[in-house]
Every structure is written in structure tokens, then in C-alpha cells.
GROMACS .gro file of C-alpha atoms in nm:
model
  326
    1MET     CA    1   1.288  -0.984  -0.916
    2ALA     CA    2   1.158  -1.266  -0.694
    3LEU     CA    3   0.866  -1.328  -0.933
    4ALA     CA    4   1.102  -1.327  -1.231
    5SER     CA    5   1.321  -1.586  -1.058
    6LEU     CA    6   1.014  -1.792  -0.971
    7PHE     CA    7   0.876  -1.787  -1.326
    8ALA     CA    8   1.221  -1.873  -1.463
    9ALA     CA    9   1.255  -2.175  -1.233
   10SER     CA   10   1.262  -2.511  -1.409
   11THR     CA   11   0.997  -2.652  -1.173
   12PHE     CA   12   0.748  -2.379  -1.266
   13ARG     CA   13   0.821  -2.417  -1.636
   14THR     CA   14   0.776  -2.794  -1.612
   15ALA     CA   15   0.437  -2.746  -1.444
   16VAL     CA   16   0.329  -2.500  -1.712
   17TYR     CA   17   0.440  -2.731  -1.993
   18GLY     CA   18   0.269  -3.027  -1.825
   19SER     CA   19  -0.055  -2.833  -1.786
   20ALA     CA   20  -0.038  -2.723  -2.151
   21VAL     CA   21   0.008  -3.083  -2.268
   22LEU     CA   22  -0.274  -3.208  -2.045
   23VAL     CA   23  -0.508  -2.927  -2.152
   24ALA     CA   24  -0.430  -3.002  -2.517
   25ALA     CA   25  -0.511  -3.369  -2.455
   26LEU     CA   26  -0.836  -3.271  -2.282
   27VAL     CA   27  -0.931  -3.043  -2.573
   28VAL     CA   28  -0.866  -3.317  -2.828
   29SER     CA   29  -1.058  -3.570  -2.619
   30GLY     CA   30  -1.337  -3.317  -2.563
   31VAL     CA   31  -1.370  -3.248  -2.934
   32THR     CA   32  -1.384  -3.621  -3.005
   33VAL     CA   33  -1.642  -3.684  -2.734
   34PHE     CA   34  -1.841  -3.376  -2.840
   35SER     CA   35  -1.853  -3.500  -3.200
   36THR     CA   36  -1.953  -3.851  -3.093
   37VAL     CA   37  -2.224  -3.729  -2.857
   38ARG     CA   38  -2.362  -3.489  -3.118
   39THR     CA   39  -2.378  -3.765  -3.380
   40THR     CA   40  -2.555  -3.995  -3.133
   41LEU     CA   41  -2.808  -3.729  -3.032
   42ASP     CA   42  -2.873  -3.633  -3.395
   43GLU     CA   43  -2.938  -3.997  -3.480
   44ASP     CA   44  -3.178  -4.025  -3.187
   45VAL     CA   45  -3.374  -3.717  -3.293
   46ARG     CA   46  -3.372  -3.835  -3.656
   47ASN     CA   47  -3.513  -4.174  -3.550
   48GLN     CA   48  -3.792  -4.002  -3.354
   49VAL     CA   49  -3.882  -3.790  -3.656
   50GLU     CA   50  -3.876  -4.097  -3.881
   51SER     CA   51  -4.111  -4.279  -3.640
   52ALA     CA   52  -4.357  -3.987  -3.643
   53ARG     CA   53  -4.337  -3.969  -4.024
   54ALA     CA   54  -4.400  -4.344  -4.056
   55ALA     CA   55  -4.708  -4.313  -3.833
   56LEU     CA   56  -4.846  -4.035  -4.056
   57ILE     CA   57  -4.790  -4.247  -4.367
   58GLU     CA   58  -4.982  -4.536  -4.207
   59VAL     CA   59  -5.276  -4.309  -4.120
   60TYR     CA   60  -5.281  -4.161  -4.472
   61ALA     CA   61  -5.272  -4.504  -4.632
   62ALA     CA   62  -5.538  -4.650  -4.403
   63GLU     CA   63  -5.785  -4.362  -4.359
   64GLY     CA   64  -5.755  -4.153  -4.673
   65ARG     CA   65  -5.704  -3.784  -4.745
   66ASP     CA   66  -5.978  -3.617  -4.538
   67THR     CA   67  -5.939  -3.842  -4.234
   68PHE     CA   68  -5.562  -3.779  -4.249
   69LEU     CA   69  -5.616  -3.402  -4.228
   70ASP     CA   70  -5.855  -3.443  -3.936
   71HIS     CA   71  -5.601  -3.665  -3.760
   72VAL     CA   72  -5.328  -3.404  -3.806
   73ARG     CA   73  -5.554  -3.126  -3.674
   74ARG     CA   74  -5.635  -3.332  -3.364
   75ILE     CA   75  -5.279  -3.431  -3.274
   76ALA     CA   76  -5.137  -3.084  -3.352
   77LEU     CA   77  -5.312  -2.951  -3.042
   78ARG     CA   78  -5.105  -3.170  -2.809
   79LEU     CA   79  -4.778  -3.207  -3.000
   80GLY     CA   80  -4.635  -2.893  -2.835
   81ALA     CA   81  -4.616  -3.070  -2.501
   82TRP     CA   82  -4.412  -3.345  -2.669
   83ARG     CA   83  -4.186  -3.088  -2.839
   84GLU     CA   84  -4.286  -3.219  -3.180
   85ALA     CA   85  -4.386  -3.027  -3.490
   86ILE     CA   86  -4.610  -3.130  -3.779
   87VAL     CA   87  -4.742  -2.929  -4.075
   88VAL     CA   88  -4.937  -3.034  -4.383
   89TYR     CA   89  -4.918  -2.816  -4.697
   90ASP     CA   90  -5.108  -2.840  -5.024
   91THR     CA   91  -4.947  -2.840  -5.364
   92GLN     CA   92  -4.942  -2.457  -5.363
   93GLY     CA   93  -4.754  -2.438  -5.033
   94GLN     CA   94  -5.055  -2.330  -4.827
   95ARG     CA   95  -5.068  -2.464  -4.471
   96LEU     CA   96  -5.370  -2.690  -4.424
   97ALA     CA   97  -5.303  -2.820  -4.071
   98GLY     CA   98  -5.029  -2.826  -3.810
   99ASN     CA   99  -4.894  -2.659  -3.500
  100ILE     CA  100  -4.633  -2.425  -3.654
  101ALA     CA  101  -4.669  -2.149  -3.914
  102ILE     CA  102  -4.363  -2.139  -4.137
  103PRO     CA  103  -4.322  -2.154  -4.516
  104PRO     CA  104  -4.265  -2.505  -4.655
  105PRO     CA  105  -3.892  -2.587  -4.688
  106PRO     CA  106  -3.761  -2.803  -4.975
  107GLU     CA  107  -3.776  -3.179  -4.947
  108GLY     CA  108  -3.519  -3.347  -4.723
  109TRP     CA  109  -3.371  -3.298  -4.377
  110HIS     CA  110  -3.332  -2.949  -4.232
  111GLU     CA  111  -3.230  -2.783  -3.907
  112ILE     CA  112  -3.480  -2.500  -3.888
  113ASP     CA  113  -3.406  -2.199  -3.666
  114ASP     CA  114  -3.705  -1.969  -3.634
  115PRO     CA  115  -3.828  -1.770  -3.331
  116ALA     CA  116  -4.187  -1.859  -3.430
  117LEU     CA  117  -4.115  -2.219  -3.329
  118THR     CA  118  -4.094  -2.118  -2.963
  119VAL     CA  119  -4.474  -2.083  -2.946
  120ALA     CA  120  -4.535  -2.438  -3.069
  121VAL     CA  121  -4.245  -2.646  -2.936
  122SER     CA  122  -4.098  -2.417  -2.662
  123TYR     CA  123  -3.766  -2.390  -2.849
  124PRO     CA  124  -3.662  -2.199  -3.163
  125ARG     CA  125  -3.479  -2.489  -3.331
  126ILE     CA  126  -3.607  -2.818  -3.471
  127LEU     CA  127  -3.478  -3.102  -3.688
  128ALA     CA  128  -3.738  -3.157  -3.959
  129ASN     CA  129  -3.801  -3.388  -4.252
  130VAL     CA  130  -4.003  -3.259  -4.545
  131SER     CA  131  -4.155  -3.518  -4.784
  132VAL     CA  132  -4.439  -3.552  -5.034
  133LEU     CA  133  -4.732  -3.769  -4.926
  134GLY     CA  134  -4.993  -3.800  -5.197
  135ASP     CA  135  -5.130  -3.452  -5.267
  136PHE     CA  136  -4.967  -3.309  -4.957
  137THR     CA  137  -4.627  -3.191  -4.846
  138VAL     CA  138  -4.571  -3.307  -4.489
  139LEU     CA  139  -4.319  -3.157  -4.242
  140SER     CA  140  -4.237  -3.371  -3.939
  141GLY     CA  141  -3.996  -3.232  -3.681
  142ARG     CA  142  -3.874  -3.247  -3.325
  143SER     CA  143  -3.721  -2.988  -3.091
  144LEU     CA  144  -3.341  -2.981  -3.063
  145GLN     CA  145  -3.350  -2.842  -2.711
  146THR     CA  146  -3.234  -3.164  -2.542
  147ARG     CA  147  -2.947  -3.204  -2.788
  148ASP     CA  148  -2.835  -2.842  -2.762
  149VAL     CA  149  -2.852  -2.836  -2.381
  150THR     CA  150  -2.655  -3.161  -2.359
  151LEU     CA  151  -2.387  -3.038  -2.599
  152ARG     CA  152  -2.363  -2.701  -2.425
  153THR     CA  153  -2.327  -2.868  -2.085
  154LEU     CA  154  -2.058  -3.098  -2.224
  155ALA     CA  155  -1.866  -2.806  -2.375
  156TYR     CA  156  -1.883  -2.609  -2.050
  157SER     CA  157  -1.771  -2.914  -1.851
  158VAL     CA  158  -1.469  -2.980  -2.072
  159SER     CA  159  -1.372  -2.611  -2.071
  160GLY     CA  160  -1.410  -2.590  -1.694
  161LEU     CA  161  -1.208  -2.908  -1.644
  162ALA     CA  162  -0.929  -2.777  -1.870
  163LEU     CA  163  -0.925  -2.447  -1.682
  164LEU     CA  164  -0.919  -2.628  -1.347
  165VAL     CA  165  -0.632  -2.851  -1.459
  166MET     CA  166  -0.432  -2.550  -1.579
  167ILE     CA  167  -0.490  -2.355  -1.257
  168THR     CA  168  -0.402  -2.663  -1.048
  169PHE     CA  169  -0.079  -2.730  -1.236
  170ILE     CA  170   0.024  -2.364  -1.227
  171GLY     CA  171  -0.048  -2.354  -0.853
  172ILE     CA  172   0.161  -2.667  -0.800
  173GLY     CA  173   0.437  -2.510  -1.010
  174ILE     CA  174   0.428  -2.193  -0.800
  175VAL     CA  175   0.446  -2.390  -0.474
  176LEU     CA  176   0.728  -2.617  -0.591
  177GLY     CA  177   0.911  -2.329  -0.758
  178SER     CA  178   0.890  -2.119  -0.440
  179ARG     CA  179   1.026  -2.409  -0.235
  180ALA     CA  180   1.313  -2.465  -0.480
  181GLN     CA  181   1.386  -2.090  -0.481
  182ARG     CA  182   1.401  -2.084  -0.101
  183ARG     CA  183   1.634  -2.385  -0.098
  184LEU     CA  184   1.867  -2.225  -0.352
  185SER     CA  185   1.862  -1.898  -0.155
  186SER     CA  186   1.960  -2.088   0.162
  187ILE     CA  187   2.248  -2.251  -0.026
  188GLY     CA  188   2.365  -1.911  -0.150
  189ALA     CA  189   2.338  -1.762   0.199
  190ALA     CA  190   2.543  -2.047   0.350
  191LEU     CA  191   2.816  -2.011   0.087
  192GLU     CA  192   2.823  -1.635   0.142
  193ARG     CA  193   2.874  -1.690   0.518
  194VAL     CA  194   3.162  -1.925   0.439
  195SER     CA  195   3.317  -1.664   0.210
  196LEU     CA  196   3.300  -1.414   0.499
  197GLY     CA  197   3.494  -1.652   0.725
  198ASP     CA  198   3.219  -1.845   0.906
  199LEU     CA  199   3.336  -2.199   0.838
  200SER     CA  200   3.063  -2.345   1.059
  201ALA     CA  201   2.787  -2.240   0.818
  202ARG     CA  202   2.583  -2.527   0.674
  203VAL     CA  203   2.301  -2.564   0.424
  204PRO     CA  204   1.968  -2.673   0.585
  205VAL     CA  205   1.841  -3.014   0.471
  206ASP     CA  206   1.468  -3.093   0.493
  207PHE     CA  207   1.398  -3.456   0.417
  208GLY     CA  208   1.684  -3.567   0.194
  209ILE     CA  209   1.456  -3.715  -0.073
  210ASP     CA  210   1.491  -3.476  -0.367
  211ALA     CA  211   1.784  -3.360  -0.576
  212THR     CA  212   1.813  -3.029  -0.389
  213ASP     CA  213   1.845  -3.208  -0.054
  214LYS     CA  214   2.109  -3.442  -0.198
  215LEU     CA  215   2.298  -3.140  -0.334
  216ALA     CA  216   2.271  -2.969   0.006
  217GLY     CA  217   2.407  -3.280   0.176
  218GLN     CA  218   2.705  -3.293  -0.062
  219ILE     CA  219   2.774  -2.923  -0.006
  220ASN     CA  220   2.762  -2.975   0.372
  221ASN     CA  221   3.008  -3.263   0.345
  222GLN     CA  222   3.247  -3.049   0.142
  223LEU     CA  223   3.207  -2.755   0.384
  224ALA     CA  224   3.279  -2.983   0.680
  225ARG     CA  225   3.588  -3.116   0.506
  226LEU     CA  226   3.698  -2.762   0.417
  227GLU     CA  227   3.650  -2.650   0.779
  228SER     CA  228   3.852  -2.948   0.903
  229LEU     CA  229   4.135  -2.886   0.656
  230ILE     CA  230   4.154  -2.513   0.730
  231SER     CA  231   4.144  -2.575   1.106
  232LEU     CA  232   4.416  -2.837   1.073
  233THR     CA  233   4.625  -2.603   0.859
  234ARG     CA  234   4.589  -2.320   1.110
  235ALA     CA  235   4.674  -2.545   1.402
  236THR     CA  236   4.974  -2.691   1.223
  237SER     CA  237   5.100  -2.349   1.120
  238ALA     CA  238   5.060  -2.212   1.472
  239THR     CA  239   5.232  -2.515   1.625
  240LEU     CA  240   5.524  -2.496   1.384
  241ALA     CA  241   5.562  -2.123   1.437
  242HIS     CA  242   5.546  -2.163   1.813
  243GLU     CA  243   5.793  -2.453   1.815
  244LEU     CA  244   6.039  -2.268   1.594
  245ARG     CA  245   6.032  -1.942   1.786
  246SER     CA  246   6.247  -2.076   2.072
  247PRO     CA  247   6.529  -2.217   1.853
  248LEU     CA  248   6.513  -1.900   1.648
  249ALA     CA  249   6.546  -1.685   1.960
  250ARG     CA  250   6.842  -1.891   2.083
  251ALA     CA  251   7.004  -1.864   1.742
  252THR     CA  252   6.954  -1.488   1.742
  253LEU     CA  253   7.106  -1.463   2.091
  254ALA     CA  254   7.404  -1.675   1.985
  255ILE     CA  255   7.459  -1.453   1.680
  256GLU     CA  256   7.449  -1.143   1.900
  257ARG     CA  257   7.708  -1.295   2.137
  258ALA     CA  258   7.927  -1.397   1.844
  259ALA     CA  259   7.903  -1.046   1.702
  260ASP     CA  260   8.008  -0.899   2.035
  261ALA     CA  261   8.303  -1.140   2.052
  262ALA     CA  262   8.414  -1.085   1.694
  263GLU     CA  263   8.726  -0.879   1.649
  264SER     CA  264   8.719  -0.786   1.281
  265ASP     CA  265   8.464  -0.549   1.131
  266ARG     CA  266   8.400  -0.788   0.844
  267ALA     CA  267   8.295  -1.065   1.078
  268LYS     CA  268   8.071  -0.827   1.272
  269GLN     CA  269   7.909  -0.716   0.946
  270ALA     CA  270   7.845  -1.075   0.837
  271LEU     CA  271   7.697  -1.167   1.176
  272GLY     CA  272   7.479  -0.855   1.163
  273GLU     CA  273   7.336  -0.962   0.826
  274VAL     CA  274   7.261  -1.307   0.967
  275GLU     CA  275   7.089  -1.148   1.265
  276ALA     CA  276   6.878  -0.932   1.033
  277GLU     CA  277   6.764  -1.238   0.836
  278LEU     CA  278   6.675  -1.415   1.160
  279ALA     CA  279   6.471  -1.109   1.262
  280ARG     CA  280   6.279  -1.128   0.935
  281ILE     CA  281   6.209  -1.499   0.994
  282ALA     CA  282   6.090  -1.420   1.348
  283ALA     CA  283   5.856  -1.155   1.207
  284VAL     CA  284   5.709  -1.414   0.969
  285PHE     CA  285   5.649  -1.655   1.257
  286ASP     CA  286   5.484  -1.375   1.457
  287SER     CA  287   5.254  -1.305   1.163
  288VAL     CA  288   5.161  -1.675   1.138
  289LEU     CA  289   5.075  -1.686   1.509
  290ARG     CA  290   4.874  -1.365   1.482
  291ILE     CA  291   4.677  -1.501   1.185
  292ALA     CA  292   4.608  -1.823   1.375
  293ARG     CA  293   4.476  -1.627   1.675
  294ILE     CA  294   4.256  -1.410   1.453
  295GLY     CA  295   4.118  -1.717   1.270
  296SER     CA  296   4.027  -1.885   1.597
  297GLN     CA  297   3.814  -1.588   1.704
  298PRO     CA  298   3.452  -1.546   1.581
  299SER     CA  299   3.415  -1.317   1.284
  300LEU     CA  300   3.299  -0.964   1.353
  301ASP     CA  301   2.967  -0.845   1.219
  302SER     CA  302   2.991  -0.591   0.942
  303GLY     CA  303   2.749  -0.309   0.879
  304HIS     CA  304   2.697   0.029   0.725
  305ILE     CA  305   2.810   0.336   0.920
  306GLU     CA  306   2.690   0.683   0.835
  307PRO     CA  307   2.981   0.933   0.815
  308ALA     CA  308   2.757   1.200   0.967
  309ALA     CA  309   2.764   1.011   1.298
  310PHE     CA  310   3.135   1.097   1.335
  311SER     CA  311   3.098   1.465   1.254
  312PRO     CA  312   3.064   1.593   1.615
  313SER     CA  313   3.354   1.381   1.742
  314TRP     CA  314   3.573   1.474   1.446
  315SER     CA  315   3.502   1.843   1.498
  316ARG     CA  316   3.589   1.819   1.866
  317TYR     CA  317   3.916   1.629   1.817
  318SER     CA  318   4.030   1.830   1.516
  319ALA     CA  319   3.967   2.171   1.676
  320PRO     CA  320   4.320   2.202   1.836
  321TRP     CA  321   4.487   2.102   1.513
  322ARG     CA  322   4.287   2.356   1.316
  323ARG     CA  323   4.371   2.632   1.568
  324ASN     CA  324   4.742   2.548   1.545
  325ALA     CA  325   4.725   2.547   1.169
  326ALA     CA  326   4.557   2.889   1.175
   0.00000   0.00000   0.00000
């Protein structure tokens, strides 16, 4: 029940809604940043591949066909350390030189995912450009490991930040909701004490800076005013009853003397009725004084009493009555 009240509190709901809005904003921003970073990294890798392809074209144009193949065979031995890939195919698709062994893809740009690439470039994915150079088909590529690791790290960071924000906001909501629930419970407890007759009960006020403290201060002001009014009413009632008892007693005594001195029965009857009414008024004044005395005393504590606790005493006191009845 306490958890249900906490989760239903407006403070907790506000924190949850705020965290949801902030997480949504982080997700949108993360997607935008992720897309921008991926485009930038793809352009960087593409430029590196274009530079390698341009260098191969210069060698082919300057040195000729055979020297070009020898150049490719020489550099293919050390391209793996640079995470680059190069393959030269003939017109039939047979590999003539290079550091990876895969079938020739069609012309254009490709993201190639092949476990065989791990041997040559230490990563199974490359961005490659396939083009025709004279009698050859040339594949120039570069590992996508740096791009993939960067994007994966960015995705994990955004997800972790969103999770941290949500947990933080929910924690703040739980703390603030628990505090508000305690304050409302203290208000309810104070009002319950007042309903039981303890007019001195007050609502605790912490710092007086939030709406709950202001409400508690207003309630305390009203309770103080209520206590003052009730105390004044009791005192006034007791004073009036006490002041009127003496004239009432003298009036009753005078009626009794008049009744004794009356000669006719009708007059005695009329004076007796007046005396009865004065007795009723005196009883009312006695009740007012009794209520005032009870109100001035501290309220008695109430509690639960088990009927079984009275069984021995009841049996002992009721034994004579039961014997007489038998």
C-alpha cells in the first residue's frame, strides 16, 4: 500500500515523465550524432581508399602492366599492417596479385563482410572500390574496424547515459515522493489527533519553502484559531453557567417558600411547575459545567482490550448471582 501511494504521488509521476522526455531527447540527439559521425567516418575511409586507388593508377600509367603487377605484389606483403586491402584480377576474374582471396565483386563501392578478410586486414569488414584499370580489375579497400568501434562506443555511451538519466530521475522521484508522503501522513496524523480531542496537535514544518510547508503552516494557523475559539467558548459557557447558578438557586428557594406560603392548591401547583422548570435549567447548567471540566482535562488514551482478560473476574463476581438464580 505504501509503494502504491508512492508510485501514485504527483512528484514521482513528474520525475518519471521528466526522465522519459529527457531520455527521448537523448535518443533523438544520439541518433542524429550517430548518423553524422557515421557519415563523417565513411567519408574518411572513402577518401583513404580513393587515395590508394589514385596511387595505383599513377603506377600503372607510369610503369606499365608488368611493373604494376610487381608493385602490387611487393606492397601486398605489408598492407595488412596498415589495414588496407588490394587485389588485382584479370579479365576472367582470376586473382593475379593481392593480400586477400575473395571473388571479384562488381564495379563500384561495396562494404564486404567476409571472415577471410581477418587474415589479411585483422578485421572481417572492409569498404572497397572495384574499378577497371586497363586489362585488370582492381579492388582497393580499407578496414572498417575503426569506424565500427567508434560507432559502437558512441551507441553504448548514449544508451548508458540515457539509462543513467532515467535511474537518476526515478531515484529523485522516489526520494521526493517519499518525503511528500511522509509530510502528508504527518498532516493526517495531526488532524486525526484533533478529531480525537487533542486541540494542541500541530503539523510539523521543516523549512517553509515548498507548497507542503506553506499548507502545513496554514493548517497550523487554523488549528490554533480553532483551539482558541473552542477554549474561549468553553470558558464562556462555564462562566455563564457558574454565574447563573446562584441566581437560579435563589429563585428556586424563593419559589419553594412561596409554595409553602400559598393557601390555594392551584397556586401551589403553579409554583411547583415553575420549580420543576427551574430544576431542569439547573440540570442544564450542571451539564455545561461538567462538559467544561471534562474538556479542560487531557484526553484519555484509547486501546484495544481483549474480552478474555475479564473472564476470571467476571466468573468470580457473577458466581453468587448464578447460585441465587439456580
